[in-house]
């Protein structure tokens, strides 16, 4: 009986891993890292070093890569990816419209995803921010299992909505047409009936580094 129970556990675990892998294969992670971080001051927070020597952006991307098979990092047209701490193999989207705000950047990035033939089978995009290094990979995997082509999913921690926001592929054309500083908030309001939230026990979905003090606290926590 014990062996049968263990066998069932192994089978269930294998099936869960297979489902996670299939979900990960069909969701592309889009890391938005082209902002100017004016609240952070004059320094480029993307290049800020953490305790292990890696940059804030590189640490965030590495965490995201644990949960997604397909990752794209959106940076400014003039950025030096190596100075940002990114590996030479990191797939990049260079944005020409970054100075126009988050909405314009997101629209340009999603338009690039739509043209990428390597992503022709992607069912959704998970929009993440480059200054959020405390995600739990398990949270990201769970969200990928929820998404469908015609839904929008967002995690919530203790009632507070966080990131990533996952958009089914049906919404990509609308995302490619947004503008302004508010990002996709207006699109979510317009499609409220397709919007879902998922409660998670992961403070990382609402933790971002906006100020040098936040970075210092992060270093202390690590």
PDB file of C-alpha atoms in Angstrom:
ATOM      1  CA  UNK A   1       0.000   0.000   0.000  1.00  0.00           C
ATOM      2  CA  UNK A   2       2.831   2.345   0.916  1.00  0.00           C
ATOM      3  CA  UNK A   3       4.573   1.653  -2.403  1.00  0.00           C
ATOM      4  CA  UNK A   4       1.344   2.278  -4.299  1.00  0.00           C
ATOM      5  CA  UNK A   5       0.928   5.590  -2.468  1.00  0.00           C
ATOM      6  CA  UNK A   6       4.506   6.591  -3.299  1.00  0.00           C
ATOM      7  CA  UNK A   7       4.006   5.580  -6.929  1.00  0.00           C
ATOM      8  CA  UNK A   8       0.918   7.794  -7.138  1.00  0.00           C
ATOM      9  CA  UNK A   9       2.880  10.691  -5.664  1.00  0.00           C
ATOM     10  CA  UNK A  10       5.646  10.234  -8.213  1.00  0.00           C
ATOM     11  CA  UNK A  11       3.152  10.093 -11.073  1.00  0.00           C
ATOM     12  CA  UNK A  12       1.297  13.205  -9.829  1.00  0.00           C
ATOM     13  CA  UNK A  13       4.578  15.075  -9.374  1.00  0.00           C
ATOM     14  CA  UNK A  14       5.706  14.107 -12.876  1.00  0.00           C
ATOM     15  CA  UNK A  15       2.392  15.225 -14.355  1.00  0.00           C
ATOM     16  CA  UNK A  16       2.632  18.554 -12.510  1.00  0.00           C
ATOM     17  CA  UNK A  17       6.168  19.095 -13.796  1.00  0.00           C
ATOM     18  CA  UNK A  18       5.044  18.268 -17.330  1.00  0.00           C
ATOM     19  CA  UNK A  19       2.142  20.710 -17.072  1.00  0.00           C
ATOM     20  CA  UNK A  20       4.471  23.413 -15.748  1.00  0.00           C
ATOM     21  CA  UNK A  21       6.919  22.817 -18.588  1.00  0.00           C
ATOM     22  CA  UNK A  22       4.155  22.940 -21.193  1.00  0.00           C
ATOM     23  CA  UNK A  23       2.763  26.155 -19.696  1.00  0.00           C
ATOM     24  CA  UNK A  24       6.225  27.726 -19.518  1.00  0.00           C
ATOM     25  CA  UNK A  25       6.805  26.877 -23.168  1.00  0.00           C
ATOM     26  CA  UNK A  26       3.682  28.777 -24.236  1.00  0.00           C
ATOM     27  CA  UNK A  27       4.186  31.946 -22.163  1.00  0.00           C
ATOM     28  CA  UNK A  28       6.914  34.461 -22.954  1.00  0.00           C
ATOM     29  CA  UNK A  29       8.252  36.662 -20.165  1.00  0.00           C
ATOM     30  CA  UNK A  30       8.699  40.315 -21.123  1.00  0.00           C
ATOM     31  CA  UNK A  31      10.973  42.153 -18.677  1.00  0.00           C
ATOM     32  CA  UNK A  32      10.419  45.905 -18.933  1.00  0.00           C
ATOM     33  CA  UNK A  33      13.731  47.596 -18.144  1.00  0.00           C
ATOM     34  CA  UNK A  34      13.721  50.775 -20.217  1.00  0.00           C
ATOM     35  CA  UNK A  35      12.400  53.235 -17.623  1.00  0.00           C
ATOM     36  CA  UNK A  36      14.342  56.202 -16.264  1.00  0.00           C
ATOM     37  CA  UNK A  37      13.689  55.588 -12.541  1.00  0.00           C
ATOM     38  CA  UNK A  38      13.484  59.265 -11.622  1.00  0.00           C
ATOM     39  CA  UNK A  39      12.543  58.471  -8.004  1.00  0.00           C
ATOM     40  CA  UNK A  40      15.832  56.621  -7.636  1.00  0.00           C
ATOM     41  CA  UNK A  41      17.959  59.717  -8.308  1.00  0.00           C
ATOM     42  CA  UNK A  42      20.720  60.309 -10.822  1.00  0.00           C
ATOM     43  CA  UNK A  43      22.171  56.785 -10.730  1.00  0.00           C
ATOM     44  CA  UNK A  44      20.940  54.014 -13.017  1.00  0.00           C
ATOM     45  CA  UNK A  45      19.361  51.570 -10.577  1.00  0.00           C
ATOM     46  CA  UNK A  46      19.484  48.802 -13.162  1.00  0.00           C
ATOM     47  CA  UNK A  47      23.255  48.760 -12.671  1.00  0.00           C
ATOM     48  CA  UNK A  48      23.105  48.831  -8.855  1.00  0.00           C
ATOM     49  CA  UNK A  49      25.088  45.938  -7.383  1.00  0.00           C
ATOM     50  CA  UNK A  50      23.661  43.482  -4.906  1.00  0.00           C
ATOM     51  CA  UNK A  51      25.576  41.487  -2.313  1.00  0.00           C
ATOM     52  CA  UNK A  52      26.746  38.840  -4.800  1.00  0.00           C
ATOM     53  CA  UNK A  53      28.076  41.428  -7.243  1.00  0.00           C
ATOM     54  CA  UNK A  54      25.328  41.029  -9.815  1.00  0.00           C
ATOM     55  CA  UNK A  55      23.304  44.009 -10.942  1.00  0.00           C
ATOM     56  CA  UNK A  56      19.703  44.509  -9.882  1.00  0.00           C
ATOM     57  CA  UNK A  57      18.507  43.876 -13.434  1.00  0.00           C
ATOM     58  CA  UNK A  58      20.637  40.754 -13.900  1.00  0.00           C
ATOM     59  CA  UNK A  59      19.396  39.348 -10.577  1.00  0.00           C
ATOM     60  CA  UNK A  60      15.775  39.926 -11.572  1.00  0.00           C
ATOM     61  CA  UNK A  61      16.262  38.358 -15.011  1.00  0.00           C
ATOM     62  CA  UNK A  62      18.016  35.329 -13.501  1.00  0.00           C
ATOM     63  CA  UNK A  63      15.083  34.759 -11.141  1.00  0.00           C
ATOM     64  CA  UNK A  64      12.604  35.037 -14.002  1.00  0.00           C
ATOM     65  CA  UNK A  65      14.603  32.606 -16.141  1.00  0.00           C
ATOM     66  CA  UNK A  66      14.048  29.948 -13.483  1.00  0.00           C
ATOM     67  CA  UNK A  67      10.349  29.917 -14.361  1.00  0.00           C
ATOM     68  CA  UNK A  68      10.143  30.836 -18.060  1.00  0.00           C
ATOM     69  CA  UNK A  69      11.660  29.095 -21.059  1.00  0.00           C
ATOM     70  CA  UNK A  70      11.194  32.171 -23.239  1.00  0.00           C
ATOM     71  CA  UNK A  71      12.414  35.539 -21.901  1.00  0.00           C
ATOM     72  CA  UNK A  72      12.831  38.909 -23.622  1.00  0.00           C
ATOM     73  CA  UNK A  73      14.359  41.966 -21.917  1.00  0.00           C
ATOM     74  CA  UNK A  74      13.236  45.370 -23.183  1.00  0.00           C
ATOM     75  CA  UNK A  75      15.874  48.084 -22.773  1.00  0.00           C
ATOM     76  CA  UNK A  76      16.545  51.529 -24.250  1.00  0.00           C
ATOM     77  CA  UNK A  77      17.947  51.863 -27.740  1.00  0.00           C
ATOM     78  CA  UNK A  78      21.255  53.275 -26.494  1.00  0.00           C
ATOM     79  CA  UNK A  79      21.804  50.942 -23.530  1.00  0.00           C
ATOM     80  CA  UNK A  80      24.976  48.885 -23.096  1.00  0.00           C
ATOM     81  CA  UNK A  81      23.652  45.454 -22.142  1.00  0.00           C
ATOM     82  CA  UNK A  82      26.964  44.380 -20.610  1.00  0.00           C
ATOM     83  CA  UNK A  83      27.001  47.424 -18.312  1.00  0.00           C
ATOM     84  CA  UNK A  84      23.522  46.435 -17.217  1.00  0.00           C
ATOM     85  CA  UNK A  85      24.983  43.074 -16.200  1.00  0.00           C
ATOM     86  CA  UNK A  86      23.130  41.060 -18.823  1.00  0.00           C
ATOM     87  CA  UNK A  87      24.685  38.029 -20.434  1.00  0.00           C
ATOM     88  CA  UNK A  88      25.619  38.320 -24.131  1.00  0.00           C
ATOM     89  CA  UNK A  89      23.079  35.597 -24.906  1.00  0.00           C
ATOM     90  CA  UNK A  90      20.152  37.496 -23.337  1.00  0.00           C
ATOM     91  CA  UNK A  91      17.436  38.113 -25.978  1.00  0.00           C
ATOM     92  CA  UNK A  92      16.879  41.870 -26.104  1.00  0.00           C
ATOM     93  CA  UNK A  93      14.242  44.219 -27.460  1.00  0.00           C
ATOM     94  CA  UNK A  94      15.704  47.686 -27.990  1.00  0.00           C
ATOM     95  CA  UNK A  95      13.042  50.367 -27.615  1.00  0.00           C
ATOM     96  CA  UNK A  96      13.087  53.606 -29.602  1.00  0.00           C
ATOM     97  CA  UNK A  97      10.099  55.110 -27.774  1.00  0.00           C
ATOM     98  CA  UNK A  98      11.253  54.629 -24.164  1.00  0.00           C
ATOM     99  CA  UNK A  99      11.330  58.405 -23.437  1.00  0.00           C
ATOM    100  CA  UNK A 100       7.591  58.560 -24.164  1.00  0.00           C
ATOM    101  CA  UNK A 101       6.658  56.511 -21.101  1.00  0.00           C
ATOM    102  CA  UNK A 102       5.706  53.032 -19.995  1.00  0.00           C
ATOM    103  CA  UNK A 103       2.695  52.731 -22.269  1.00  0.00           C
ATOM    104  CA  UNK A 104       4.676  53.539 -25.396  1.00  0.00           C
ATOM    105  CA  UNK A 105       7.470  51.189 -24.317  1.00  0.00           C
ATOM    106  CA  UNK A 106       5.080  48.329 -23.624  1.00  0.00           C
ATOM    107  CA  UNK A 107       3.308  48.824 -26.951  1.00  0.00           C
ATOM    108  CA  UNK A 108       6.587  48.776 -28.870  1.00  0.00           C
ATOM    109  CA  UNK A 109       7.828  45.695 -26.996  1.00  0.00           C
ATOM    110  CA  UNK A 110       4.626  43.699 -27.558  1.00  0.00           C
ATOM    111  CA  UNK A 111       4.649  44.651 -31.239  1.00  0.00           C
ATOM    112  CA  UNK A 112       8.176  43.201 -31.423  1.00  0.00           C
ATOM    113  CA  UNK A 113       6.983  39.993 -29.747  1.00  0.00           C
ATOM    114  CA  UNK A 114       4.184  39.697 -32.279  1.00  0.00           C
ATOM    115  CA  UNK A 115       6.696  39.840 -35.138  1.00  0.00           C
ATOM    116  CA  UNK A 116       9.048  37.285 -33.574  1.00  0.00           C
ATOM    117  CA  UNK A 117       8.588  34.010 -35.472  1.00  0.00           C
ATOM    118  CA  UNK A 118      10.163  32.095 -32.601  1.00  0.00           C
ATOM    119  CA  UNK A 119       7.126  33.039 -30.516  1.00  0.00           C
ATOM    120  CA  UNK A 120       4.455  32.076 -33.033  1.00  0.00           C
ATOM    121  CA  UNK A 121       3.126  29.403 -30.622  1.00  0.00           C
ATOM    122  CA  UNK A 122       3.135  31.631 -27.537  1.00  0.00           C
ATOM    123  CA  UNK A 123      -0.304  31.812 -25.933  1.00  0.00           C
ATOM    124  CA  UNK A 124       0.416  34.725 -23.591  1.00  0.00           C
ATOM    125  CA  UNK A 125       2.933  37.294 -22.412  1.00  0.00           C
ATOM    126  CA  UNK A 126       3.873  37.860 -18.771  1.00  0.00           C
ATOM    127  CA  UNK A 127       4.824  41.508 -18.249  1.00  0.00           C
ATOM    128  CA  UNK A 128       7.416  41.871 -15.490  1.00  0.00           C
ATOM    129  CA  UNK A 129       9.509  44.758 -14.193  1.00  0.00           C
ATOM    130  CA  UNK A 130      13.299  44.793 -14.133  1.00  0.00           C
ATOM    131  CA  UNK A 131      13.526  46.002 -10.527  1.00  0.00           C
ATOM    132  CA  UNK A 132      11.649  43.152  -8.836  1.00  0.00           C
ATOM    133  CA  UNK A 133      14.229  40.516  -7.798  1.00  0.00           C
ATOM    134  CA  UNK A 134      12.266  38.707  -5.085  1.00  0.00           C
ATOM    135  CA  UNK A 135       9.720  36.698  -7.057  1.00  0.00           C
ATOM    136  CA  UNK A 136       9.328  33.079  -6.060  1.00  0.00           C
ATOM    137  CA  UNK A 137       9.673  30.978  -9.233  1.00  0.00           C
ATOM    138  CA  UNK A 138       6.818  28.774  -7.999  1.00  0.00           C
ATOM    139  CA  UNK A 139       4.502  31.794  -8.145  1.00  0.00           C
ATOM    140  CA  UNK A 140       5.441  32.466 -11.743  1.00  0.00           C
ATOM    141  CA  UNK A 141       4.890  28.826 -12.690  1.00  0.00           C
ATOM    142  CA  UNK A 142       1.462  28.776 -11.041  1.00  0.00           C
ATOM    143  CA  UNK A 143       0.340  31.874 -12.919  1.00  0.00           C
ATOM    144  CA  UNK A 144       1.417  30.338 -16.218  1.00  0.00           C
ATOM    145  CA  UNK A 145      -0.898  27.400 -15.584  1.00  0.00           C
ATOM    146  CA  UNK A 146      -3.851  29.795 -15.141  1.00  0.00           C
ATOM    147  CA  UNK A 147      -3.510  31.824 -18.317  1.00  0.00           C
ATOM    148  CA  UNK A 148      -5.494  31.297 -21.527  1.00  0.00           C
ATOM    149  CA  UNK A 149      -5.504  33.231 -24.797  1.00  0.00           C
ATOM    150  CA  UNK A 150      -8.577  35.246 -23.745  1.00  0.00           C
ATOM    151  CA  UNK A 151      -7.826  36.061 -20.103  1.00  0.00           C
ATOM    152  CA  UNK A 152      -5.698  38.519 -18.143  1.00  0.00           C
ATOM    153  CA  UNK A 153      -4.209  37.319 -14.862  1.00  0.00           C
ATOM    154  CA  UNK A 154      -2.499  39.185 -12.043  1.00  0.00           C
ATOM    155  CA  UNK A 155      -1.198  38.000  -8.650  1.00  0.00           C
ATOM    156  CA  UNK A 156      -2.355  39.617  -5.412  1.00  0.00           C
ATOM    157  CA  UNK A 157      -0.499  39.595  -2.112  1.00  0.00           C
ATOM    158  CA  UNK A 158      -2.726  40.379   0.872  1.00  0.00           C
ATOM    159  CA  UNK A 159      -5.138  42.245  -1.368  1.00  0.00           C
ATOM    160  CA  UNK A 160      -2.463  44.259  -3.156  1.00  0.00           C
ATOM    161  CA  UNK A 161      -2.173  43.624  -6.920  1.00  0.00           C
ATOM    162  CA  UNK A 162       1.334  42.950  -8.167  1.00  0.00           C
ATOM    163  CA  UNK A 163       3.391  41.666 -11.086  1.00  0.00           C
ATOM    164  CA  UNK A 164       3.631  39.955 -13.433  1.00  0.00           C
ATOM    165  CA  UNK A 165       0.495  40.760 -15.363  1.00  0.00           C
ATOM    166  CA  UNK A 166      -0.217  38.002 -17.876  1.00  0.00           C
ATOM    167  CA  UNK A 167      -2.062  38.854 -21.077  1.00  0.00           C
ATOM    168  CA  UNK A 168      -3.487  36.151 -23.319  1.00  0.00           C
ATOM    169  CA  UNK A 169      -2.503  36.459 -26.963  1.00  0.00           C
ATOM    170  CA  UNK A 170      -5.936  37.773 -27.932  1.00  0.00           C
ATOM    171  CA  UNK A 171      -4.960  41.028 -26.200  1.00  0.00           C
ATOM    172  CA  UNK A 172      -1.605  41.516 -27.926  1.00  0.00           C
ATOM    173  CA  UNK A 173      -2.986  43.756 -30.703  1.00  0.00           C
ATOM    174  CA  UNK A 174      -4.597  46.018 -28.101  1.00  0.00           C
ATOM    175  CA  UNK A 175      -1.383  46.092 -26.061  1.00  0.00           C
ATOM    176  CA  UNK A 176       0.568  47.115 -29.155  1.00  0.00           C
ATOM    177  CA  UNK A 177      -1.735  50.121 -29.519  1.00  0.00           C
ATOM    178  CA  UNK A 178      -1.584  51.612 -26.008  1.00  0.00           C
ATOM    179  CA  UNK A 179       0.252  54.816 -25.131  1.00  0.00           C
ATOM    180  CA  UNK A 180       1.028  57.157 -22.235  1.00  0.00           C
ATOM    181  CA  UNK A 181       2.347  56.625 -18.726  1.00  0.00           C
ATOM    182  CA  UNK A 182      -0.422  54.409 -17.356  1.00  0.00           C
ATOM    183  CA  UNK A 183       0.707  51.318 -19.216  1.00  0.00           C
ATOM    184  CA  UNK A 184      -2.016  48.702 -19.670  1.00  0.00           C
ATOM    185  CA  UNK A 185      -4.303  49.869 -16.841  1.00  0.00           C
ATOM    186  CA  UNK A 186      -6.921  51.269 -19.221  1.00  0.00           C
ATOM    187  CA  UNK A 187      -6.894  48.067 -21.288  1.00  0.00           C
ATOM    188  CA  UNK A 188      -7.548  46.002 -18.160  1.00  0.00           C
ATOM    189  CA  UNK A 189     -10.477  48.251 -17.252  1.00  0.00           C
ATOM    190  CA  UNK A 190     -11.920  47.902 -20.745  1.00  0.00           C
ATOM    191  CA  UNK A 191     -11.772  44.101 -20.506  1.00  0.00           C
ATOM    192  CA  UNK A 192     -12.795  43.688 -16.874  1.00  0.00           C
ATOM    193  CA  UNK A 193     -14.827  40.564 -17.623  1.00  0.00           C
ATOM    194  CA  UNK A 194     -11.650  38.799 -18.783  1.00  0.00           C
ATOM    195  CA  UNK A 195      -9.566  39.953 -15.806  1.00  0.00           C
ATOM    196  CA  UNK A 196      -8.675  37.496 -13.030  1.00  0.00           C
ATOM    197  CA  UNK A 197      -6.593  37.718  -9.866  1.00  0.00           C
ATOM    198  CA  UNK A 198      -4.759  34.955  -8.054  1.00  0.00           C
ATOM    199  CA  UNK A 199      -3.982  35.251  -4.337  1.00  0.00           C
ATOM    200  CA  UNK A 200      -0.372  34.303  -3.579  1.00  0.00           C
ATOM    201  CA  UNK A 201       1.765  34.053  -0.466  1.00  0.00           C
ATOM    202  CA  UNK A 202       4.678  35.811  -2.151  1.00  0.00           C
ATOM    203  CA  UNK A 203       5.608  39.355  -1.135  1.00  0.00           C
ATOM    204  CA  UNK A 204       7.978  39.452  -4.104  1.00  0.00           C
ATOM    205  CA  UNK A 205       5.088  40.218  -6.458  1.00  0.00           C
ATOM    206  CA  UNK A 206       4.665  43.655  -4.855  1.00  0.00           C
ATOM    207  CA  UNK A 207       8.307  44.386  -3.957  1.00  0.00           C
ATOM    208  CA  UNK A 208      10.206  46.709  -6.275  1.00  0.00           C
ATOM    209  CA  UNK A 209      13.307  48.845  -5.837  1.00  0.00           C
ATOM    210  CA  UNK A 210      12.255  52.481  -6.273  1.00  0.00           C
ATOM    211  CA  UNK A 211      14.787  54.234  -4.034  1.00  0.00           C
ATOM    212  CA  UNK A 212      18.369  53.721  -2.780  1.00  0.00           C
ATOM    213  CA  UNK A 213      16.930  53.032   0.682  1.00  0.00           C
ATOM    214  CA  UNK A 214      14.864  50.170  -0.729  1.00  0.00           C
ATOM    215  CA  UNK A 215      18.004  48.730  -2.291  1.00  0.00           C
ATOM    216  CA  UNK A 216      19.870  48.987   1.018  1.00  0.00           C
ATOM    217  CA  UNK A 217      17.033  47.160   2.771  1.00  0.00           C
ATOM    218  CA  UNK A 218      17.144  44.480   0.102  1.00  0.00           C
ATOM    219  CA  UNK A 219      20.876  43.986   0.610  1.00  0.00           C
ATOM    220  CA  UNK A 220      20.342  43.661   4.356  1.00  0.00           C
ATOM    221  CA  UNK A 221      17.574  41.105   3.813  1.00  0.00           C
ATOM    222  CA  UNK A 222      19.741  39.066   1.469  1.00  0.00           C
TER     223      UNK A 222
END
